[in-house]
mmCIF file of C-alpha atoms and ligand atoms in Angstrom:
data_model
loop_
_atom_site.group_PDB
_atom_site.id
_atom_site.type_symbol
_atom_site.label_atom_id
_atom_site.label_comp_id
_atom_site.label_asym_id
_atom_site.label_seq_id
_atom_site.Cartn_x
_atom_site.Cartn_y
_atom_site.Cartn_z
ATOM 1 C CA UNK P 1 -24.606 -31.887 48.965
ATOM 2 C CA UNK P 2 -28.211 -31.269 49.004
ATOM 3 C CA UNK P 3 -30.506 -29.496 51.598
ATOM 4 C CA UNK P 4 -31.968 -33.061 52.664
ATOM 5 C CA UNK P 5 -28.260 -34.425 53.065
ATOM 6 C CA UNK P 6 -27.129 -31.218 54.872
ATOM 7 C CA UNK P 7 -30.050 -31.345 57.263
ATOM 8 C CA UNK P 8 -29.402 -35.020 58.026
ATOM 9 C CA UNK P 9 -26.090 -34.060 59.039
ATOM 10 C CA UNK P 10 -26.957 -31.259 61.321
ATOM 11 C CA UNK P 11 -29.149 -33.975 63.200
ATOM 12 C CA UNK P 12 -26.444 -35.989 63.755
ATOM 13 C CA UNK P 13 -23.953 -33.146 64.212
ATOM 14 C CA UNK P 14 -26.785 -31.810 66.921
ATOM 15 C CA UNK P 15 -27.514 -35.044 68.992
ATOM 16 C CA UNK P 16 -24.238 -35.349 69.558
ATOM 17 C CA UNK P 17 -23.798 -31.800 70.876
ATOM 18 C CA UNK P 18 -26.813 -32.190 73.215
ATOM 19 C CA UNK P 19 -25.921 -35.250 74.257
ATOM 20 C CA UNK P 20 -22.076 -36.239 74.886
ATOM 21 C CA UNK P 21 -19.834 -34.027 77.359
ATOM 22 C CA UNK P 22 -16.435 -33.490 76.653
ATOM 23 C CA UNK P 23 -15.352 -32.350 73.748
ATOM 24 C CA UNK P 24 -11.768 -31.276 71.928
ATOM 25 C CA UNK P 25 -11.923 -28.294 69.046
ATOM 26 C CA UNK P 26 -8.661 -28.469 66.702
ATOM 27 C CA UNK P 27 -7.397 -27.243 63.788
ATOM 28 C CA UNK P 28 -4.686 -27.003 61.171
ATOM 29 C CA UNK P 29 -1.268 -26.032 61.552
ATOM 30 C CA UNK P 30 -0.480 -22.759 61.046
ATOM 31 C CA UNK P 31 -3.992 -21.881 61.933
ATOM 32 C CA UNK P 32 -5.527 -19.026 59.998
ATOM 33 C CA UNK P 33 -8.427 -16.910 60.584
ATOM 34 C CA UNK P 34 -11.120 -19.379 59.278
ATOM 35 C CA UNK P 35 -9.524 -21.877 62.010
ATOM 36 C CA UNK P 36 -9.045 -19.768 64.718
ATOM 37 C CA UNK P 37 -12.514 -18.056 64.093
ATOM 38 C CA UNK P 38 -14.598 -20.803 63.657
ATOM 39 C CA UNK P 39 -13.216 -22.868 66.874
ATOM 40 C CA UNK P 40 -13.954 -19.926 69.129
ATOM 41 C CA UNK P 41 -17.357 -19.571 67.841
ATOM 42 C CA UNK P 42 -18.036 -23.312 68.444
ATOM 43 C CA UNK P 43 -16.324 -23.474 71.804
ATOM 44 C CA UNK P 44 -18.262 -20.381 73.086
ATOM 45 C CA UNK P 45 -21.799 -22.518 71.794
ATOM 46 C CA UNK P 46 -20.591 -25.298 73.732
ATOM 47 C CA UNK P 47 -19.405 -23.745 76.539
ATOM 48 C CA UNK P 48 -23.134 -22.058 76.963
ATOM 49 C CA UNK P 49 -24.174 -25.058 76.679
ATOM 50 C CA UNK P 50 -22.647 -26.625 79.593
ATOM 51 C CA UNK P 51 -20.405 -28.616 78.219
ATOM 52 C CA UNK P 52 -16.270 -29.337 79.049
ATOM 53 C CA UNK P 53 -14.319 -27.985 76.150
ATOM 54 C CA UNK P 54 -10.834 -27.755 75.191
ATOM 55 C CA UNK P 55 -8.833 -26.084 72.249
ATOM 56 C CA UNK P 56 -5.901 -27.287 70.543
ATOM 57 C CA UNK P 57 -3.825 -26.501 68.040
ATOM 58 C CA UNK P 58 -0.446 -27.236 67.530
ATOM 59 C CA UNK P 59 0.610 -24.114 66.272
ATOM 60 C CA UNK P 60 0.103 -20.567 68.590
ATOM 61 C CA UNK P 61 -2.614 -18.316 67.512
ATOM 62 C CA UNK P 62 -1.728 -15.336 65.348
ATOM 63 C CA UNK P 63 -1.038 -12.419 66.200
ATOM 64 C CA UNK P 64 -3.293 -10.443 64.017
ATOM 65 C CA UNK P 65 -6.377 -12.859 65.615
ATOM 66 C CA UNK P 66 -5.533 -12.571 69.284
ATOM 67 C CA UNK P 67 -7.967 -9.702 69.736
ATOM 68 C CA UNK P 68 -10.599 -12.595 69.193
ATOM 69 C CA UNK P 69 -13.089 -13.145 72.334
ATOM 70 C CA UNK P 70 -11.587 -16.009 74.447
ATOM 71 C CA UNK P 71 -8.202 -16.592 71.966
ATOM 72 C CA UNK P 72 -6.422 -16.405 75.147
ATOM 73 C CA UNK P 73 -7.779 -19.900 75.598
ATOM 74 C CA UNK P 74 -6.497 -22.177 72.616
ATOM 75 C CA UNK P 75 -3.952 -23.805 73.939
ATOM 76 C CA UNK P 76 -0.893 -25.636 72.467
ATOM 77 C CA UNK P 77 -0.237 -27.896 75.242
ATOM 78 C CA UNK P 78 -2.491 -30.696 75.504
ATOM 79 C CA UNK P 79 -2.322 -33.650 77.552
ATOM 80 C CA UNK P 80 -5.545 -34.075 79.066
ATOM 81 C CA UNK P 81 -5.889 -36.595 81.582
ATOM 82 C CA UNK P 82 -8.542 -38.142 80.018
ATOM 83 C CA UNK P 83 -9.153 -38.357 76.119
ATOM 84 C CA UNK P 84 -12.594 -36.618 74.956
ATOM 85 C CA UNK P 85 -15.950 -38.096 74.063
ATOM 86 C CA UNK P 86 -16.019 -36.069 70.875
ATOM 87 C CA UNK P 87 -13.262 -34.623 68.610
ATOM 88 C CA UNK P 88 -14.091 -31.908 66.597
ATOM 89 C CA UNK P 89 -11.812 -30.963 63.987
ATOM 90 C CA UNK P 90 -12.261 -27.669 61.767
ATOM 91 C CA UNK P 91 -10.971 -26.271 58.189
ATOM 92 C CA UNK P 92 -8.496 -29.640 58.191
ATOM 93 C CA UNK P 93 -8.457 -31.721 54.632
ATOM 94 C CA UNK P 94 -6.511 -34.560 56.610
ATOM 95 C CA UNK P 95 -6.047 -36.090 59.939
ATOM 96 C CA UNK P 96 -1.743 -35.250 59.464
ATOM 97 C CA UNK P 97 -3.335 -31.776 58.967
ATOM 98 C CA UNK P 98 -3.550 -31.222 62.880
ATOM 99 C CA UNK P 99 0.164 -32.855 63.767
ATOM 100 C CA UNK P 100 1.002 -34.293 66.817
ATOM 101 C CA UNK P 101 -2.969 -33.566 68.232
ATOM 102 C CA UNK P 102 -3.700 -36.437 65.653
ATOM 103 C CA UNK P 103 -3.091 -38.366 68.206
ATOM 104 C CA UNK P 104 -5.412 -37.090 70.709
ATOM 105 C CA UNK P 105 -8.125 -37.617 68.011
ATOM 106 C CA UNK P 106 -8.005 -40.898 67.040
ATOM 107 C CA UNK P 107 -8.343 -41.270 70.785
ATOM 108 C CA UNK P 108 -11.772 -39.844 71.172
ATOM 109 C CA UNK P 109 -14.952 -41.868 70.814
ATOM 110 C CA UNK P 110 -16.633 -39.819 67.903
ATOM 111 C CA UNK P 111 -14.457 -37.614 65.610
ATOM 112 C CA UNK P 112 -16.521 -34.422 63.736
ATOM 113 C CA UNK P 113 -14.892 -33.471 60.892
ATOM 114 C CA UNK P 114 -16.242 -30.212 59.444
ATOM 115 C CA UNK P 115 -14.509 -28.713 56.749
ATOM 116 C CA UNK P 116 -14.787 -27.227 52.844
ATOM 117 C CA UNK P 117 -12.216 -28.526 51.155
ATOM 118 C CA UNK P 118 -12.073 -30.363 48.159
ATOM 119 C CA UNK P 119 -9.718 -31.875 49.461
ATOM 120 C CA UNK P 120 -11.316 -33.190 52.395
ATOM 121 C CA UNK P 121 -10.363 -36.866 53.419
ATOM 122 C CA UNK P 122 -13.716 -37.653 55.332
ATOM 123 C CA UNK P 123 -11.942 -39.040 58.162
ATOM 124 C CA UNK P 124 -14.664 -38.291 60.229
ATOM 125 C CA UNK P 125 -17.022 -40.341 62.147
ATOM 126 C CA UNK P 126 -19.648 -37.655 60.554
ATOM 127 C CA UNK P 127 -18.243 -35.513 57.881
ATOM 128 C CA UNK P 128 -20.049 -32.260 57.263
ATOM 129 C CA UNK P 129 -18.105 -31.394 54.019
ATOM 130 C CA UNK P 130 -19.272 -28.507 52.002
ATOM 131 C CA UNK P 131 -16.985 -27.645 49.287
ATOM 132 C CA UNK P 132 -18.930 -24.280 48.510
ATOM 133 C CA UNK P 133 -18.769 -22.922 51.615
ATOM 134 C CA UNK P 134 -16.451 -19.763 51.762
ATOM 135 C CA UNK P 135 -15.458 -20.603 54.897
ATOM 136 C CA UNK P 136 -16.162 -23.186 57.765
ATOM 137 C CA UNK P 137 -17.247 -20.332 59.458
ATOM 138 C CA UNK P 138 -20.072 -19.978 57.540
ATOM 139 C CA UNK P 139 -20.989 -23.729 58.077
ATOM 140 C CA UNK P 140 -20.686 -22.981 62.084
ATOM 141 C CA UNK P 141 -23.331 -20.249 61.349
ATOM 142 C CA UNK P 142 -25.303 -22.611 59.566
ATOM 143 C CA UNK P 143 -24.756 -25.134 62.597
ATOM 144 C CA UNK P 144 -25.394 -22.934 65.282
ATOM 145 C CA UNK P 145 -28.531 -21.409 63.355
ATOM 146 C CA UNK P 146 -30.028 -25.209 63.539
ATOM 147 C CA UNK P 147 -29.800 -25.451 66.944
ATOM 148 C CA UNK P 148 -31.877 -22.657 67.597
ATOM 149 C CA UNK P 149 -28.707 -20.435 69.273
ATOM 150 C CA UNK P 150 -28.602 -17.090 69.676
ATOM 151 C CA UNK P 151 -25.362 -15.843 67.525
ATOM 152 C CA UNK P 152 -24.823 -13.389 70.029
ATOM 153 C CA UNK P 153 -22.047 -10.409 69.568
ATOM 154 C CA UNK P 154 -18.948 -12.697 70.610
ATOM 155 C CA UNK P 155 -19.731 -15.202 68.673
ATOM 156 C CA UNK P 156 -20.340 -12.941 65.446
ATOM 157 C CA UNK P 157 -17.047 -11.519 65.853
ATOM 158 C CA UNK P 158 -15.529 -14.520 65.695
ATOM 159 C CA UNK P 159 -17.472 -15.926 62.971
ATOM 160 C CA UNK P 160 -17.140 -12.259 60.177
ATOM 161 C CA UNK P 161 -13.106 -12.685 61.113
ATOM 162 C CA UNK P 162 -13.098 -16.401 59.951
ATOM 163 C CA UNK P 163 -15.492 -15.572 56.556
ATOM 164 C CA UNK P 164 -14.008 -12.048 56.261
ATOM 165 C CA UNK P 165 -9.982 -13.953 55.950
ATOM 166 C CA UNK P 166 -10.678 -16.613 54.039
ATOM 167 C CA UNK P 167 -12.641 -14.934 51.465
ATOM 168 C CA UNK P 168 -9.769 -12.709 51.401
ATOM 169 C CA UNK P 169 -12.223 -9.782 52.777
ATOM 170 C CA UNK P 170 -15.052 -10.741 49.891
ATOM 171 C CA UNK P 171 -12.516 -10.653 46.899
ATOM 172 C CA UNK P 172 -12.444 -14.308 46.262
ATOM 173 C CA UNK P 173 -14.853 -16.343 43.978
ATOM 174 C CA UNK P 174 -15.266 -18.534 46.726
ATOM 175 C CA UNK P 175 -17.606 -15.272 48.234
ATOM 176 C CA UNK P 176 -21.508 -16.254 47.638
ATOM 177 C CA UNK P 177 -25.067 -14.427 47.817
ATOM 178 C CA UNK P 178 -24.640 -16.581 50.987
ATOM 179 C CA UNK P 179 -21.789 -15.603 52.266
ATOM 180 C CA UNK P 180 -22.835 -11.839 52.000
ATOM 181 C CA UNK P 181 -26.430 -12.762 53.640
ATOM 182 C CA UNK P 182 -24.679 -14.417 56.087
ATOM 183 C CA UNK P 183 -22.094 -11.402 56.570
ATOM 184 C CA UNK P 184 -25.454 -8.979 57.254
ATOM 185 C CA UNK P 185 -26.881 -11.220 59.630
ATOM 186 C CA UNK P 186 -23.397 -11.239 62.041
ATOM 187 C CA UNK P 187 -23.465 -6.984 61.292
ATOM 188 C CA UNK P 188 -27.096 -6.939 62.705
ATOM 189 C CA UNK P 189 -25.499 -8.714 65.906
ATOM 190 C CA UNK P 190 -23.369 -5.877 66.403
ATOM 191 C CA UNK P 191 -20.218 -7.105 64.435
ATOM 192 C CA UNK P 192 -18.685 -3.594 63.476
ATOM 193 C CA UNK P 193 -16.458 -4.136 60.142
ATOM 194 C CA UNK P 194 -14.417 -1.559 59.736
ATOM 195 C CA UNK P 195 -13.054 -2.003 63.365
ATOM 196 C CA UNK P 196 -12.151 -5.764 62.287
ATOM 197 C CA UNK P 197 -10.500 -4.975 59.332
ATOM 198 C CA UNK P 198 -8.474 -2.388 61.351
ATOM 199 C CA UNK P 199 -7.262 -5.232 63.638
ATOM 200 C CA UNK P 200 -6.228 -7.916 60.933
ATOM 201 C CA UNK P 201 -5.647 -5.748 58.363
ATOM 202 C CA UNK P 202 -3.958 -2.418 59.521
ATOM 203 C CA UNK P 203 -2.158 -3.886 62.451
ATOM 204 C CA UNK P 204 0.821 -5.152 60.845
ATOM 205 C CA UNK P 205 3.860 -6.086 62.230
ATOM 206 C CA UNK P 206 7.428 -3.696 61.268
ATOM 207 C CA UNK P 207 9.191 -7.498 61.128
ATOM 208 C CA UNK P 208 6.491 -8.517 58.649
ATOM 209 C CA UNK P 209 6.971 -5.944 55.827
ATOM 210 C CA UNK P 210 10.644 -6.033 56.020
ATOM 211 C CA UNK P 211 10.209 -9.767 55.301
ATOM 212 C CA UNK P 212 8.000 -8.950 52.342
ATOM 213 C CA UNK P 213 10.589 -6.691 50.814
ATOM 214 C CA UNK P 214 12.805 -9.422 50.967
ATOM 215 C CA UNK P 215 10.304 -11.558 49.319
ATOM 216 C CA UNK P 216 9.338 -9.529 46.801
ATOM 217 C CA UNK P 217 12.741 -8.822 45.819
ATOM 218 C CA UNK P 218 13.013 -12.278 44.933
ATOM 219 C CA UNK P 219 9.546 -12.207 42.570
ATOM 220 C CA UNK P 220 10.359 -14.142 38.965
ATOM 221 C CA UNK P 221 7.593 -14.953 36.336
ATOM 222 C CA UNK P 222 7.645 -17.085 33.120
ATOM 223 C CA UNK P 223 5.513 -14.162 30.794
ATOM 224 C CA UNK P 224 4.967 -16.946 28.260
ATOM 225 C CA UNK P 225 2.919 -19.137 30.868
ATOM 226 C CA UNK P 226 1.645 -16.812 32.945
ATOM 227 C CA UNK P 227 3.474 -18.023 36.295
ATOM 228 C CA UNK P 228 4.887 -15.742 38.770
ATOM 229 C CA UNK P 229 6.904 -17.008 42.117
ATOM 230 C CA UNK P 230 8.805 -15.621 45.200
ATOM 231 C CA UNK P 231 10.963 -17.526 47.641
ATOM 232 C CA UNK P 232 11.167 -16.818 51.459
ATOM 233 C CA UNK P 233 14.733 -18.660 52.701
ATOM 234 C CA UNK P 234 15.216 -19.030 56.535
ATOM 235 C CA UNK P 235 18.288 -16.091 55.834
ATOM 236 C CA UNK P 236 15.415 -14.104 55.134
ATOM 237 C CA UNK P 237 13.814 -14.294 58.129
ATOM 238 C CA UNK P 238 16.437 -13.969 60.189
ATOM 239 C CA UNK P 239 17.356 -10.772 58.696
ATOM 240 C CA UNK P 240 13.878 -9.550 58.805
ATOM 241 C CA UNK P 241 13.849 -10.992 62.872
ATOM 242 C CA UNK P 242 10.140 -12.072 61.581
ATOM 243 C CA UNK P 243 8.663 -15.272 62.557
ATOM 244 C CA UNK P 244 6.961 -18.077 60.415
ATOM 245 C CA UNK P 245 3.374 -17.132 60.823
ATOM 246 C CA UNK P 246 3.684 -13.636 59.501
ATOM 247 C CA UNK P 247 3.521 -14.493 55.785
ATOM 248 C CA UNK P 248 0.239 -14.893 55.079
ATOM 249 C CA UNK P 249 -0.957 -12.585 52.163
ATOM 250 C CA UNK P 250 2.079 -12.623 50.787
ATOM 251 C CA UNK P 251 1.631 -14.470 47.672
ATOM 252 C CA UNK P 252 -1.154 -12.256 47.124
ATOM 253 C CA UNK P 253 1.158 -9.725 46.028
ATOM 254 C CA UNK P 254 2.388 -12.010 42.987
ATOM 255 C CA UNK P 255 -1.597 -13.243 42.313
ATOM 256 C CA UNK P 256 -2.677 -9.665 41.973
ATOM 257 C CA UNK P 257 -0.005 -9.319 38.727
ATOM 258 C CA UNK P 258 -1.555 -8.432 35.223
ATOM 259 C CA UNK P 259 -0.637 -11.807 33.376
ATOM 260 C CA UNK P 260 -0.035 -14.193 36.116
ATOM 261 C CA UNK P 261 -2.256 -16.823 36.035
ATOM 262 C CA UNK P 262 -0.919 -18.957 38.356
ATOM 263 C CA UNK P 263 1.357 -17.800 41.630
ATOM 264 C CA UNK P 264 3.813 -19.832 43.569
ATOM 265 C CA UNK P 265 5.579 -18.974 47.299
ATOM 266 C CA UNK P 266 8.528 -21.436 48.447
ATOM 267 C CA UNK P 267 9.323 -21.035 51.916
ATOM 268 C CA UNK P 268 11.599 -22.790 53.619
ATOM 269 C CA UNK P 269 10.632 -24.166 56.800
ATOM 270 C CA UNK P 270 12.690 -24.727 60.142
ATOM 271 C CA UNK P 271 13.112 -28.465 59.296
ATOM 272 C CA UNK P 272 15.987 -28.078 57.069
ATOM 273 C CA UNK P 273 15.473 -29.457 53.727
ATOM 274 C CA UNK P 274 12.003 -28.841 53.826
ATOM 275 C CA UNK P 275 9.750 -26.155 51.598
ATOM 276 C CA UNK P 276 6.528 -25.408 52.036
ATOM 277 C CA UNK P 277 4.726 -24.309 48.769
ATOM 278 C CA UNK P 278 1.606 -21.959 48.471
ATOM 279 C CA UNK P 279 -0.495 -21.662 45.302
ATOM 280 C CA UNK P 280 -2.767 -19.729 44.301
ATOM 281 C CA UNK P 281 -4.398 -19.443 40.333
ATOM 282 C CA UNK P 282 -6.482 -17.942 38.069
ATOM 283 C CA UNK P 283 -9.916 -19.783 36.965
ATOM 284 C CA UNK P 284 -8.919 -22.392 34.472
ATOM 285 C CA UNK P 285 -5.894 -23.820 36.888
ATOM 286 C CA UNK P 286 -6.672 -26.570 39.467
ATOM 287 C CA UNK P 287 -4.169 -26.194 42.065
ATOM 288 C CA UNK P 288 -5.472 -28.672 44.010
ATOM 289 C CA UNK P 289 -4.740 -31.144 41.355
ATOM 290 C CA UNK P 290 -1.097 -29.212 41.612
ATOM 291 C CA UNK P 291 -0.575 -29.896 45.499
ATOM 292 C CA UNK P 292 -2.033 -33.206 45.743
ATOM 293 C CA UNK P 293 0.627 -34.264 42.904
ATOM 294 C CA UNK P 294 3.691 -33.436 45.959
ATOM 295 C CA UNK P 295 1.176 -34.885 49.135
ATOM 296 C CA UNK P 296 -0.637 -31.650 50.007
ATOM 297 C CA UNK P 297 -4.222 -30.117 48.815
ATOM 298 C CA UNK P 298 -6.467 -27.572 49.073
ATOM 299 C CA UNK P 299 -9.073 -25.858 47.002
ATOM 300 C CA UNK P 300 -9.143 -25.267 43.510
ATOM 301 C CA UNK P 301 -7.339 -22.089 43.493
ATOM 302 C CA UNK P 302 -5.677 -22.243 46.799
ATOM 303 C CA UNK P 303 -3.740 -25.392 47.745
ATOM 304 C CA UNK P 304 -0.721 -25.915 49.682
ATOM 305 C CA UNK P 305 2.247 -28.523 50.303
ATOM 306 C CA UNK P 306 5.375 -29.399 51.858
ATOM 307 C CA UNK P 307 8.079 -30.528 50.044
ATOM 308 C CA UNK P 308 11.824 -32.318 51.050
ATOM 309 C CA UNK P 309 14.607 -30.909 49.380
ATOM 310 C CA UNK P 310 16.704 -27.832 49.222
ATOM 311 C CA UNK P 311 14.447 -24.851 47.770
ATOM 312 C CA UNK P 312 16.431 -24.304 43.891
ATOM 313 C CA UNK P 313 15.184 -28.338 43.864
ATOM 314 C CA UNK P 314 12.039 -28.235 45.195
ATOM 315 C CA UNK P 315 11.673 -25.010 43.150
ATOM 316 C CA UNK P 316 12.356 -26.505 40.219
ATOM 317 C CA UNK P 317 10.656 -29.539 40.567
ATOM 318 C CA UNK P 318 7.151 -27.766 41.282
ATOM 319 C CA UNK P 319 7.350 -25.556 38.491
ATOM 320 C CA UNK P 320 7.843 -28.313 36.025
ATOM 321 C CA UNK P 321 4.824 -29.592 37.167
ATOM 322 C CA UNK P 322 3.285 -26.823 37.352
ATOM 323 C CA UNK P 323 3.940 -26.035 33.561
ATOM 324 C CA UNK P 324 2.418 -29.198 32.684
ATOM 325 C CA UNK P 325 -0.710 -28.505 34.194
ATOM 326 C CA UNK P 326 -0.696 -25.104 32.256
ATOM 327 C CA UNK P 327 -0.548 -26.734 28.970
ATOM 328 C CA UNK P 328 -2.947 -29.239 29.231
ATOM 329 C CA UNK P 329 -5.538 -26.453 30.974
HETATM 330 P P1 AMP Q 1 -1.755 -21.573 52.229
HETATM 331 O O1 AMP Q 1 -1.070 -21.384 50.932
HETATM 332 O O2 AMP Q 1 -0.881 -22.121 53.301
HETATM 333 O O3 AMP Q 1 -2.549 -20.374 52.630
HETATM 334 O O4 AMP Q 1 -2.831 -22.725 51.973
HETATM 335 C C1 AMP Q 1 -3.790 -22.610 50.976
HETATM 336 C C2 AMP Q 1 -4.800 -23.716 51.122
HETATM 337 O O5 AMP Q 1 -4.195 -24.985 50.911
HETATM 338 C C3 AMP Q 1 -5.418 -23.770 52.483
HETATM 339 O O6 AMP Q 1 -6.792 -24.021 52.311
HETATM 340 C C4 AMP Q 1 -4.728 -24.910 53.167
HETATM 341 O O7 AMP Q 1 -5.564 -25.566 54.074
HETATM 342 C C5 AMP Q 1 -4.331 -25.809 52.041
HETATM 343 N N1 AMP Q 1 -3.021 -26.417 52.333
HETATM 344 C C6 AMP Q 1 -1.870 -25.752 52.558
HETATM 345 N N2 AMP Q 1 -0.842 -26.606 52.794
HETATM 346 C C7 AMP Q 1 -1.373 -27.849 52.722
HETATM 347 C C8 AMP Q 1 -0.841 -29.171 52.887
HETATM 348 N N3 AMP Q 1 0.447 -29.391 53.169
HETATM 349 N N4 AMP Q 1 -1.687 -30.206 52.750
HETATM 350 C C9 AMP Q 1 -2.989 -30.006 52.464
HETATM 351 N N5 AMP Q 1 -3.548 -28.790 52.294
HETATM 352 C C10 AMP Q 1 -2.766 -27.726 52.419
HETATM 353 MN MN1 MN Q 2 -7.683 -22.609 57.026
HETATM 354 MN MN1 MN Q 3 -11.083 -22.375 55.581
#
């Protein structure tokens, strides 16, 4: 997109926050920190601004993101009496994306729809997609920067937590000049790094590192190919008492490997029969290519999907994929 595009955008992004009333922030399921950071920042914008606000996801927040300003108030309940003007819906490549708030959407009279994945559906009545952004918290900086806002302290908070995760803390190539000049700016409104890091990062659950023992114990990798997996099974968790959300990262752990080019994580999910499958890869592997083969999506190096079957099926079903994409990359 260019920087005449973009502006035209804001515009319409910014009339609409000036002049419509109610409006509903959601997310994906399973939020993460981009979500769950960016939301808060553009609720607590709104909010100065007057205007009636809820937030919904379907999923609970995190525990490793509930020392965010205001988290206390995303709800997971959400029948409204009356449907919103305005929908805006963060970090979500499809309308399924946000399950059974979906609904809600489609009800409102203008849906927002701002977002950086490739993925991205444009279901939007405006779509602000930028798929270099490093996080949609950095296009809710940009946002709130064109109104003429103050950041403010709260709001930076928010806003370093949702750029700071899904960079995976400034490791990832999806981490810009940009991203970094945007990073200084929310540290010169107070945002104090190392105490963030402390709270996502060094505040981790007993139940979560007994489940990635268990994980890890499972890790297999084809040497010739350069793909490494792990499988999470529901016996797992129950063993580990941990609860769904507190796996993220952990395919990190078979990314980081010397050789592995591309890294899988099946977990099964409560439904039974059902696996949801993480990816992550190397440069020359599109694993958005990967997911969107099985209904899911993503980014180029981080994608997602969920899959029906039992998980030695679904298992093998991806990774035969998956090896075709390796030979033809
Ligand atoms: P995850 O592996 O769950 O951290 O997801 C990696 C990336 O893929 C994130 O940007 C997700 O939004 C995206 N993603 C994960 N699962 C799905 C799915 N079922 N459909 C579309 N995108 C997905
Ligand atoms: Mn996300
Ligand atoms: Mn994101």
């Amino acid at each position: 997109m260019d920087a005449k595009e973009l502006k035209e955008i804001h515009s319409k992004i910014i009339e609409v926050l000036r002049n419509k009333e109610s409006f509903l922030i959601t997310s994906h399921l399973r939020p993460d920190g981009d979500a769950i950071g960016s939301q808060l920042a553009l609720a607590s914008l709104l909010e100065e601004m007057g205007k009636s606000i809820i937030i919904v996801n379907v999923d609970p927040v995190p525990d490793p993101f509930r020392f965010l300003p205001e988290s206390d108030r995303i709800t997971n309940d959400f029948i409204p009496e009356d449907p919103p003007e305005v929908a805006l819906v963060l970090d979500t490549s499809s309308l399924d994306r946000t399950g059974r708030v979906a609904g809600l959407v489609r009800k409102a009279k203008l849906v927002i729809n701002i977002d950086h994945h490739i993925s991205n559906e444009k279901f939007g009545d405006i779509n602000l997609i930028e798929e270099d952004a490093g996080a949609v918290g950095e296009q809710i900086f940009s946002l709130i920067r064109s109104l003429d806002c103050p950041i403010g302290k709260k709001r930076a908070v928010s806003l370093y937590t949702a750029i700071l995760t899904d960079t995976g803390a400034f490791q990832y190539d999806n981490t810009t000049e940009k991203t970094h000049r945007i990073a200084r700016h929310l540290l010169r409104e107070g945002v104090e790094p190392a105490l963030i890091t402390e709270k996502i990062y060094q505040n981790v659950s007993f139940s979560r590192q007994k489940l990635l023992g268990l994980a890890l114990a499972t890790l297999r990798r084809n040497p010739r190919e350069g793909v490494g997996w792990i499988r999470l099974t529901r016996e797992m968790y129950r063993k580990a008492e941990a609860k769904d959300s507190e796996t993220d990262g952990f395919i990190n752990y078979v990314r980081s490997i010397k050789g592995i080019r591309l890294a899988l994580l099946f977990q099964e999910t409560d439904k039974k029969n059902q696996v949801r499958v993480s990816f992550r890869s190397s440069r020359e592997i599109n694993v958005n290519d990967l997911a969107q083969q099985f209904g899911g999506g993503g980014h180029p190096r981080a994608a997602g999907c969920t899959v029906e079957g039992d998980i030695e099926e679904v298992e093998n079903k991806v990774l035969a994929a998956a090896r075709k994409i390796i030979v033809t990359s």
